[in-house]
Amino acid sequence: MTSHMHRWTGVLVSVAWLGTGCGDEKKEEQEPGAYDWKLPAGFPKPRVPEDNPMTEAKVELGRRLFYDKRLSLNGTQSCASCHLQSLAFTDGKQHAEGSTGAIHRRNAQGLANVAYATSLTWANPSLTTLELQALTPLFGTEPVELGFADKAAELLGRLGQDAELASRFKEAFPENPEPVSMASLTRALAAFERTLISGNSPYDRYIYRGEVDALSPAAKRGMDLFMSERLECNHCHSGFNFLDASASELTNMPVQAFHNTGLYNEDGKGAYPTVDPGVIELTGQAADMGRFRASSLRNVSVTAPYMHDGSIATLSDVIDHYAAGGRARQVQGGQLSPLQSGFVRGFTLTKEEREDLLAFLEALTDPQFLSDPRFSDPYGSP
């Protein structure tokens, strides 16, 4: 799920080719075999593409595909190689590493609650469905992730030769004359990823279930700080998902939001490194320099390192970054970037307040999610 600019070779990446689920969404009908969300308290139902309704068979197929190393050309990696359940489906590395050893310029994003995200990469507003996004790791060449590039037929042939897997495709997509197809592959992966919902942290138990002792006194004080106008954290990390760019079936106008947090200011005018300047790379708009998607803070204590390039090692360092009004301000003579968000202006914390804020951020961890067998490797791979 890492996000990068890619060059596509011999692969027709279009809505028509894929049947990606980019159309209007509506409430799926509850039919036999339909997926039972078992949503946590306080969580709305995710939006689901009309042409990819959720079913138990499809989710289970997607789970198996997610952990299947045959989805890499050389058989060394699966989707799960860069998205480990124990790390909230991140990989713990500064930069993700592809199946051929190619090092990515960006940090792998977590997949917790990805069903609610309105954009699915660090800085590409056009990738808005999980079905479409799946093409990036499968076929992208700059950098290589799973490495299939122009070899889509080889991938499908490989999967179709497995009689059990082919049977699962047929069960999940009974309406398709050729169940093992690129459309069904990406739809199954997307269906599984939509089930990765995390909502059983101490914070959830306190807010949504009324367990008054679920949060420690320090975490409660930290929550007040987090939500305060003094720190401004909740402007970009808002709502049940701690992410401003979230949507559900209750959302009328899904919002996409990208932010410049003052991580770099190389020329005093807000410039980011040319290797990865943000949304401007796609839009060409000067105001998009250094703008990246905010990440959900759910399970943030296990998703280090932080930021789009993994350049901040610890949560304590992240607090330093925002307290200083941006890291660029720390290292470049106190100068604010003219392009950074108006919510990143700095603040002062006492030692106790800092500890309280960390206690709150750690209380967003959902231990059940990190080990839930519904999301685990069905093959029991080491």
Tab-separated table of C-alpha atoms in Angstrom:
chain	number	residue	atom	x	y	z
A	1	MET	CA	0.000	0.000	0.000
A	2	THR	CA	2.998	2.250	-0.267
A	3	SER	CA	2.424	5.238	-2.506
A	4	HIS	CA	4.820	6.267	-5.216
A	5	MET	CA	4.871	7.657	-8.719
A	6	HIS	CA	4.967	4.700	-11.078
A	7	ARG	CA	5.616	4.107	-14.728
A	8	TRP	CA	3.296	1.492	-16.180
A	9	THR	CA	4.607	-0.872	-18.830
A	10	GLY	CA	2.149	-2.700	-21.049
A	11	VAL	CA	-0.641	-2.641	-18.450
A	12	LEU	CA	-3.883	-0.915	-19.299
A	13	VAL	CA	-4.794	0.857	-16.095
A	14	SER	CA	-8.325	2.035	-16.588
A	15	VAL	CA	-11.688	1.805	-14.945
A	16	ALA	CA	-13.014	-0.086	-17.963
A	17	TRP	CA	-10.250	-2.706	-17.832
A	18	LEU	CA	-10.477	-3.269	-14.141
A	19	GLY	CA	-14.095	-2.649	-13.229
A	20	THR	CA	-12.587	-1.032	-10.160
A	21	GLY	CA	-15.616	-0.085	-8.136
A	22	CYS	CA	-15.209	3.622	-8.840
A	23	GLY	CA	-18.888	4.236	-9.469
A	24	ASP	CA	-21.556	5.523	-7.157
A	25	GLU	CA	-21.842	3.720	-3.873
A	26	LYS	CA	-24.988	2.536	-2.171
A	27	LYS	CA	-26.031	0.418	0.732
A	28	GLU	CA	-25.502	-3.233	-0.014
A	29	GLU	CA	-28.449	-5.541	0.413
A	30	GLN	CA	-28.153	-8.101	3.175
A	31	GLU	CA	-28.287	-11.399	1.333
A	32	PRO	CA	-27.172	-14.886	2.341
A	33	GLY	CA	-23.393	-14.852	2.566
A	34	ALA	CA	-23.192	-11.070	2.954
A	35	TYR	CA	-20.420	-9.890	5.227
A	36	ASP	CA	-21.290	-9.206	8.861
A	37	TRP	CA	-19.248	-6.119	9.789
A	38	LYS	CA	-19.470	-6.533	13.586
A	39	LEU	CA	-18.645	-2.838	13.834
A	40	PRO	CA	-17.234	-1.430	17.075
A	41	ALA	CA	-19.439	0.937	19.073
A	42	GLY	CA	-19.355	4.429	17.620
A	43	PHE	CA	-18.283	3.303	14.144
A	44	PRO	CA	-20.462	3.974	11.075
A	45	LYS	CA	-20.663	1.501	8.226
A	46	PRO	CA	-17.969	2.016	5.566
A	47	ARG	CA	-18.855	3.050	2.046
A	48	VAL	CA	-18.686	0.105	-0.350
A	49	PRO	CA	-18.572	0.353	-4.158
A	50	GLU	CA	-21.792	-0.720	-5.822
A	51	ASP	CA	-20.021	-3.235	-8.040
A	52	ASN	CA	-18.089	-4.878	-5.204
A	53	PRO	CA	-20.547	-5.766	-2.427
A	54	MET	CA	-19.082	-7.412	0.639
A	55	THR	CA	-19.497	-11.184	1.055
A	56	GLU	CA	-17.881	-13.646	3.429
A	57	ALA	CA	-16.504	-15.687	0.523
A	58	LYS	CA	-14.944	-12.634	-1.109
A	59	VAL	CA	-13.374	-11.436	2.140
A	60	GLU	CA	-11.861	-14.859	2.843
A	61	LEU	CA	-10.467	-15.046	-0.698
A	62	GLY	CA	-9.003	-11.563	-0.274
A	63	ARG	CA	-7.402	-12.579	3.009
A	64	ARG	CA	-5.703	-15.526	1.336
A	65	LEU	CA	-4.521	-13.386	-1.551
A	66	PHE	CA	-3.224	-10.712	0.832
A	67	TYR	CA	-0.880	-13.274	2.423
A	68	ASP	CA	0.008	-15.140	-0.805
A	69	LYS	CA	3.616	-14.666	-1.954
A	70	ARG	CA	2.636	-15.736	-5.447
A	71	LEU	CA	1.437	-12.164	-5.850
A	72	SER	CA	5.088	-11.193	-6.307
A	73	LEU	CA	6.797	-12.231	-9.528
A	74	ASN	CA	9.747	-13.838	-7.749
A	75	GLY	CA	7.595	-15.403	-5.021
A	76	THR	CA	9.339	-13.601	-2.160
A	77	GLN	CA	6.690	-11.159	-0.967
A	78	SER	CA	2.979	-10.817	-0.385
A	79	CYS	CA	0.955	-7.725	0.456
A	80	ALA	CA	1.485	-8.681	4.095
A	81	SER	CA	5.263	-8.421	3.717
A	82	CYS	CA	4.955	-4.633	3.935
A	83	HIS	CA	1.818	-4.638	6.082
A	84	LEU	CA	2.315	-6.678	9.251
A	85	GLN	CA	-0.689	-7.223	11.485
A	86	SER	CA	1.384	-6.917	14.667
A	87	LEU	CA	2.401	-3.411	13.541
A	88	ALA	CA	-1.128	-2.347	12.577
A	89	PHE	CA	-0.316	-3.352	9.000
A	90	THR	CA	2.795	-1.200	8.666
A	91	ASP	CA	6.325	-2.659	8.358
A	92	GLY	CA	8.427	-0.823	10.948
A	93	LYS	CA	10.928	0.389	8.326
A	94	GLN	CA	11.769	3.935	7.346
A	95	HIS	CA	11.290	3.086	3.686
A	96	ALA	CA	9.436	0.072	2.356
A	97	GLU	CA	11.407	-2.530	0.403
A	98	GLY	CA	10.016	-4.230	-2.689
A	99	SER	CA	10.301	-7.856	-3.718
A	100	THR	CA	13.437	-7.211	-5.802
A	101	GLY	CA	15.130	-5.231	-3.048
A	102	ALA	CA	14.176	-1.834	-4.457
A	103	ILE	CA	13.999	0.717	-1.637
A	104	HIS	CA	10.998	3.002	-1.765
A	105	ARG	CA	11.184	6.685	-1.122
A	106	ARG	CA	8.208	6.557	1.265
A	107	ASN	CA	7.126	4.910	4.478
A	108	ALA	CA	4.563	2.105	4.226
A	109	GLN	CA	1.159	3.271	5.416
A	110	GLY	CA	-0.900	1.360	7.933
A	111	LEU	CA	-4.145	-0.270	6.836
A	112	ALA	CA	-6.150	0.037	10.054
A	113	ASN	CA	-9.558	1.510	9.153
A	114	VAL	CA	-8.483	2.032	5.546
A	115	ALA	CA	-12.121	1.373	4.575
A	116	TYR	CA	-12.899	4.916	5.720
A	117	ALA	CA	-10.016	6.714	3.964
A	118	THR	CA	-10.940	9.057	1.113
A	119	SER	CA	-7.475	8.855	-0.445
A	120	LEU	CA	-5.195	5.868	-0.281
A	121	THR	CA	-1.644	7.054	-0.793
A	122	TRP	CA	0.543	9.719	0.707
A	123	ALA	CA	0.141	12.217	-2.114
A	124	ASN	CA	-2.049	11.022	-4.988
A	125	PRO	CA	-5.598	12.457	-4.894
A	126	SER	CA	-6.657	10.294	-7.856
A	127	LEU	CA	-6.360	6.933	-6.075
A	128	THR	CA	-9.587	6.811	-4.134
A	129	THR	CA	-10.648	3.136	-4.216
A	130	LEU	CA	-8.872	0.119	-2.826
A	131	GLU	CA	-9.646	-1.756	-6.031
A	132	LEU	CA	-7.731	0.744	-8.142
A	133	GLN	CA	-4.935	1.211	-5.636
A	134	ALA	CA	-4.099	-2.507	-5.700
A	135	LEU	CA	-2.662	-2.058	-9.185
A	136	THR	CA	0.170	0.084	-7.848
A	137	PRO	CA	2.046	-2.572	-5.847
A	138	LEU	CA	1.235	-5.289	-8.386
A	139	PHE	CA	2.388	-3.570	-11.563
A	140	GLY	CA	4.337	-0.448	-10.638
A	141	THR	CA	7.936	-0.168	-11.836
A	142	GLU	CA	9.228	2.975	-10.135
A	143	PRO	CA	9.828	1.503	-7.658
A	144	VAL	CA	9.191	-2.192	-8.149
A	145	GLU	CA	6.988	-3.604	-5.401
A	146	LEU	CA	5.504	-6.971	-6.354
A	147	GLY	CA	7.055	-6.829	-9.798
A	148	PHE	CA	4.485	-8.045	-12.321
A	149	ALA	CA	4.703	-4.947	-14.593
A	150	ASP	CA	3.479	-6.227	-18.008
A	151	LYS	CA	2.965	-9.804	-16.807
A	152	ALA	CA	-0.676	-9.715	-15.690
A	153	ALA	CA	-1.464	-12.887	-17.647
A	154	GLU	CA	1.325	-14.726	-15.848
A	155	LEU	CA	-0.062	-13.671	-12.480
A	156	LEU	CA	-3.575	-14.835	-13.292
A	157	GLY	CA	-2.298	-18.092	-14.767
A	158	ARG	CA	-0.286	-18.773	-11.647
A	159	LEU	CA	-3.308	-18.293	-9.402
A	160	GLY	CA	-5.655	-20.208	-11.685
A	161	GLN	CA	-3.444	-23.312	-11.569
A	162	ASP	CA	-4.201	-23.695	-7.863
A	163	ALA	CA	-7.397	-25.737	-7.866
A	164	GLU	CA	-8.407	-24.764	-4.325
A	165	LEU	CA	-7.802	-21.068	-4.941
A	166	ALA	CA	-9.617	-21.194	-8.272
A	167	SER	CA	-12.555	-22.772	-6.468
A	168	ARG	CA	-12.562	-19.902	-3.972
A	169	PHE	CA	-12.582	-17.386	-6.836
A	170	LYS	CA	-15.601	-19.186	-8.309
A	171	GLU	CA	-17.378	-19.166	-4.943
A	172	ALA	CA	-16.657	-15.475	-4.406
A	173	PHE	CA	-17.555	-14.413	-7.959
A	174	PRO	CA	-20.162	-16.933	-9.177
A	175	GLU	CA	-21.498	-14.471	-11.749
A	176	ASN	CA	-18.168	-14.265	-13.606
A	177	PRO	CA	-17.604	-16.635	-16.543
A	178	GLU	CA	-13.874	-16.414	-15.799
A	179	PRO	CA	-13.677	-16.012	-12.001
A	180	VAL	CA	-9.870	-15.712	-11.893
A	181	SER	CA	-9.519	-12.256	-13.413
A	182	MET	CA	-7.789	-9.007	-12.575
A	183	ALA	CA	-11.101	-7.455	-11.589
A	184	SER	CA	-11.912	-10.269	-9.161
A	185	LEU	CA	-8.363	-10.289	-7.775
A	186	THR	CA	-8.409	-6.585	-6.931
A	187	ARG	CA	-11.991	-6.709	-5.671
A	188	ALA	CA	-11.206	-9.560	-3.303
A	189	LEU	CA	-8.114	-7.794	-1.946
A	190	ALA	CA	-10.134	-4.609	-1.461
A	191	ALA	CA	-12.927	-6.474	0.307
A	192	PHE	CA	-10.504	-7.973	2.813
A	193	GLU	CA	-8.771	-4.652	3.412
A	194	ARG	CA	-12.128	-3.028	4.184
A	195	THR	CA	-12.587	-5.446	7.071
A	196	LEU	CA	-9.429	-4.222	8.849
A	197	ILE	CA	-11.328	-2.141	11.363
A	198	SER	CA	-9.718	-1.176	14.651
A	199	GLY	CA	-11.966	0.187	17.393
A	200	ASN	CA	-11.205	-1.520	20.692
A	201	SER	CA	-8.554	0.710	22.213
A	202	PRO	CA	-8.747	2.099	25.764
A	203	TYR	CA	-9.920	5.339	24.170
A	204	ASP	CA	-12.843	3.542	22.480
A	205	ARG	CA	-13.795	1.739	25.656
A	206	TYR	CA	-13.834	5.064	27.521
A	207	ILE	CA	-15.631	7.167	24.882
A	208	TYR	CA	-18.022	4.718	23.267
A	209	ARG	CA	-18.635	2.136	25.988
A	210	GLY	CA	-18.612	4.280	29.083
A	211	GLU	CA	-15.787	2.406	30.829
A	212	VAL	CA	-14.669	5.272	33.032
A	213	ASP	CA	-11.478	3.531	34.127
A	214	ALA	CA	-10.367	2.497	30.622
A	215	LEU	CA	-8.203	5.611	30.361
A	216	SER	CA	-5.644	6.487	32.993
A	217	PRO	CA	-5.791	9.953	34.561
A	218	ALA	CA	-2.697	10.880	32.541
A	219	ALA	CA	-4.315	9.740	29.286
A	220	LYS	CA	-7.463	11.744	30.093
A	221	ARG	CA	-5.378	14.863	30.629
A	222	GLY	CA	-3.529	14.078	27.417
A	223	MET	CA	-6.836	13.763	25.559
A	224	ASP	CA	-7.832	17.233	26.717
A	225	LEU	CA	-4.519	18.579	25.440
A	226	PHE	CA	-4.890	16.758	22.121
A	227	MET	CA	-8.348	18.232	21.564
A	228	SER	CA	-7.356	21.745	22.632
A	229	GLU	CA	-6.959	24.774	20.368
A	230	ARG	CA	-3.585	25.260	21.996
A	231	LEU	CA	-2.135	22.161	20.327
A	232	GLU	CA	-4.456	21.985	17.262
A	233	CYS	CA	-3.893	18.201	16.852
A	234	ASN	CA	-7.532	17.335	16.277
A	235	HIS	CA	-7.878	19.502	13.174
A	236	CYS	CA	-6.036	16.972	11.020
A	237	HIS	CA	-6.598	13.921	13.254
A	238	SER	CA	-10.299	14.211	13.873
A	239	GLY	CA	-13.389	12.091	14.392
A	240	PHE	CA	-13.703	8.416	15.262
A	241	ASN	CA	-10.860	7.571	12.871
A	242	PHE	CA	-8.460	10.336	14.000
A	243	LEU	CA	-8.170	11.345	10.349
A	244	ASP	CA	-9.753	14.363	8.665
A	245	ALA	CA	-10.027	12.631	5.279
A	246	SER	CA	-12.495	9.923	6.346
A	247	ALA	CA	-15.855	8.916	4.903
A	248	SER	CA	-18.635	6.449	5.666
A	249	GLU	CA	-22.190	5.690	4.579
A	250	LEU	CA	-23.226	8.665	6.718
A	251	THR	CA	-20.920	11.069	4.869
A	252	ASN	CA	-22.527	13.327	2.277
A	253	MET	CA	-19.415	15.009	0.924
A	254	PRO	CA	-16.228	12.960	1.377
A	255	VAL	CA	-13.248	15.233	1.945
A	256	GLN	CA	-9.727	14.823	0.661
A	257	ALA	CA	-7.139	16.722	2.629
A	258	PHE	CA	-3.386	17.038	2.217
A	259	HIS	CA	-1.161	19.063	4.533
A	260	ASN	CA	2.268	20.678	4.674
A	261	THR	CA	3.535	20.144	8.219
A	262	GLY	CA	6.792	22.077	7.917
A	263	LEU	CA	8.921	18.965	7.713
A	264	TYR	CA	11.217	20.683	5.184
A	265	ASN	CA	11.899	24.227	3.992
A	266	GLU	CA	15.013	23.924	1.873
A	267	ASP	CA	15.010	27.364	0.261
A	268	GLY	CA	13.211	29.493	2.825
A	269	LYS	CA	10.194	29.490	0.515
A	270	GLY	CA	8.847	26.112	1.579
A	271	ALA	CA	10.590	23.781	-0.869
A	272	TYR	CA	10.673	20.056	-0.100
A	273	PRO	CA	13.381	17.705	-1.407
A	274	THR	CA	13.038	17.153	-5.161
A	275	VAL	CA	12.999	13.387	-4.593
A	276	ASP	CA	9.537	13.690	-3.029
A	277	PRO	CA	7.875	17.110	-3.057
A	278	GLY	CA	4.315	15.927	-2.367
A	279	VAL	CA	1.033	16.524	-4.204
A	280	ILE	CA	2.687	19.165	-6.403
A	281	GLU	CA	4.341	16.291	-8.250
A	282	LEU	CA	0.968	15.409	-9.762
A	283	THR	CA	-0.855	18.738	-9.837
A	284	GLY	CA	1.927	21.159	-10.685
A	285	GLN	CA	0.288	23.671	-8.340
A	286	ALA	CA	2.782	25.656	-6.252
A	287	ALA	CA	0.471	25.559	-3.214
A	288	ASP	CA	0.741	21.742	-3.193
A	289	MET	CA	4.468	21.766	-2.399
A	290	GLY	CA	5.090	19.558	0.633
A	291	ARG	CA	1.452	18.507	1.006
A	292	PHE	CA	0.859	14.903	2.078
A	293	ARG	CA	-2.059	13.008	3.532
A	294	ALA	CA	-2.371	12.866	7.296
A	295	SER	CA	-2.303	9.384	8.793
A	296	SER	CA	-4.864	8.011	11.200
A	297	LEU	CA	-3.451	7.963	14.719
A	298	ARG	CA	-5.090	4.676	15.623
A	299	ASN	CA	-2.426	2.243	16.857
A	300	VAL	CA	0.120	5.018	16.388
A	301	SER	CA	2.329	3.640	19.168
A	302	VAL	CA	3.239	0.632	16.983
A	303	THR	CA	3.551	2.333	13.589
A	304	ALA	CA	6.948	4.025	13.910
A	305	PRO	CA	8.803	5.545	12.138
A	306	TYR	CA	6.604	8.484	11.224
A	307	MET	CA	5.891	10.932	8.383
A	308	HIS	CA	5.724	10.174	4.664
A	309	ASP	CA	9.456	9.503	4.494
A	310	GLY	CA	9.799	7.784	7.864
A	311	SER	CA	12.206	10.514	8.945
A	312	ILE	CA	10.908	10.902	12.521
A	313	ALA	CA	11.798	7.920	14.662
A	314	THR	CA	9.607	8.136	17.773
A	315	LEU	CA	6.345	9.599	19.038
A	316	SER	CA	8.361	11.788	21.372
A	317	ASP	CA	10.204	13.176	18.342
A	318	VAL	CA	6.877	13.786	16.590
A	319	ILE	CA	5.752	15.903	19.530
A	320	ASP	CA	9.035	17.834	19.288
A	321	HIS	CA	8.346	18.437	15.600
A	322	TYR	CA	4.944	19.992	16.200
A	323	ALA	CA	5.961	21.809	19.373
A	324	ALA	CA	8.687	23.564	17.390
A	325	GLY	CA	6.227	24.574	14.675
A	326	GLY	CA	7.771	22.172	12.179
A	327	ARG	CA	11.100	20.411	11.987
A	328	ALA	CA	12.369	22.797	9.335
A	329	ARG	CA	11.942	25.593	11.848
A	330	GLN	CA	14.092	23.657	14.324
A	331	VAL	CA	17.034	23.305	11.957
A	332	GLN	CA	16.786	26.446	9.828
A	333	GLY	CA	17.043	29.372	12.180
A	334	GLY	CA	13.459	29.476	13.389
A	335	GLN	CA	11.988	30.285	9.988
A	336	LEU	CA	8.439	29.088	9.339
A	337	SER	CA	7.677	27.740	5.891
A	338	PRO	CA	5.203	30.035	4.098
A	339	LEU	CA	3.489	26.909	2.744
A	340	GLN	CA	2.937	24.957	5.927
A	341	SER	CA	-0.455	24.434	7.506
A	342	GLY	CA	-1.805	27.214	9.686
A	343	PHE	CA	-2.364	24.594	12.379
A	344	VAL	CA	1.382	23.957	12.669
A	345	ARG	CA	2.604	26.965	14.600
A	346	GLY	CA	4.225	25.492	17.686
A	347	PHE	CA	3.386	25.221	21.377
A	348	THR	CA	5.037	24.734	24.741
A	349	LEU	CA	4.521	21.733	27.025
A	350	THR	CA	5.596	21.069	30.557
A	351	LYS	CA	7.266	17.744	31.279
A	352	GLU	CA	4.039	16.418	32.803
A	353	GLU	CA	1.939	17.597	29.856
A	354	ARG	CA	4.294	15.883	27.452
A	355	GLU	CA	3.965	12.622	29.381
A	356	ASP	CA	0.176	13.021	29.445
A	357	LEU	CA	0.023	13.542	25.676
A	358	LEU	CA	2.141	10.437	25.080
A	359	ALA	CA	-0.113	8.464	27.438
A	360	PHE	CA	-3.141	9.467	25.379
A	361	LEU	CA	-1.514	8.574	22.064
A	362	GLU	CA	-0.540	5.179	23.459
A	363	ALA	CA	-4.165	4.678	24.571
A	364	LEU	CA	-5.189	4.640	20.893
A	365	THR	CA	-3.625	1.185	20.516
A	366	ASP	CA	-6.048	-1.698	20.002
A	367	PRO	CA	-4.301	-4.929	21.126
A	368	GLN	CA	-7.165	-7.084	19.876
A	369	PHE	CA	-6.766	-5.716	16.353
A	370	LEU	CA	-3.048	-6.551	16.345
A	371	SER	CA	-3.768	-10.236	16.906
A	372	ASP	CA	-7.339	-10.748	15.649
A	373	PRO	CA	-7.432	-14.136	13.873
A	374	ARG	CA	-9.888	-12.750	11.294
A	375	PHE	CA	-7.042	-10.685	9.861
A	376	SER	CA	-4.170	-13.127	10.345
A	377	ASP	CA	-2.191	-15.264	7.919
A	378	PRO	CA	-4.385	-18.222	6.919
A	379	TYR	CA	-1.309	-20.169	5.840
A	380	GLY	CA	0.479	-19.789	9.167
A	381	SER	CA	3.616	-18.519	7.426
A	382	PRO	CA	6.544	-17.562	9.666
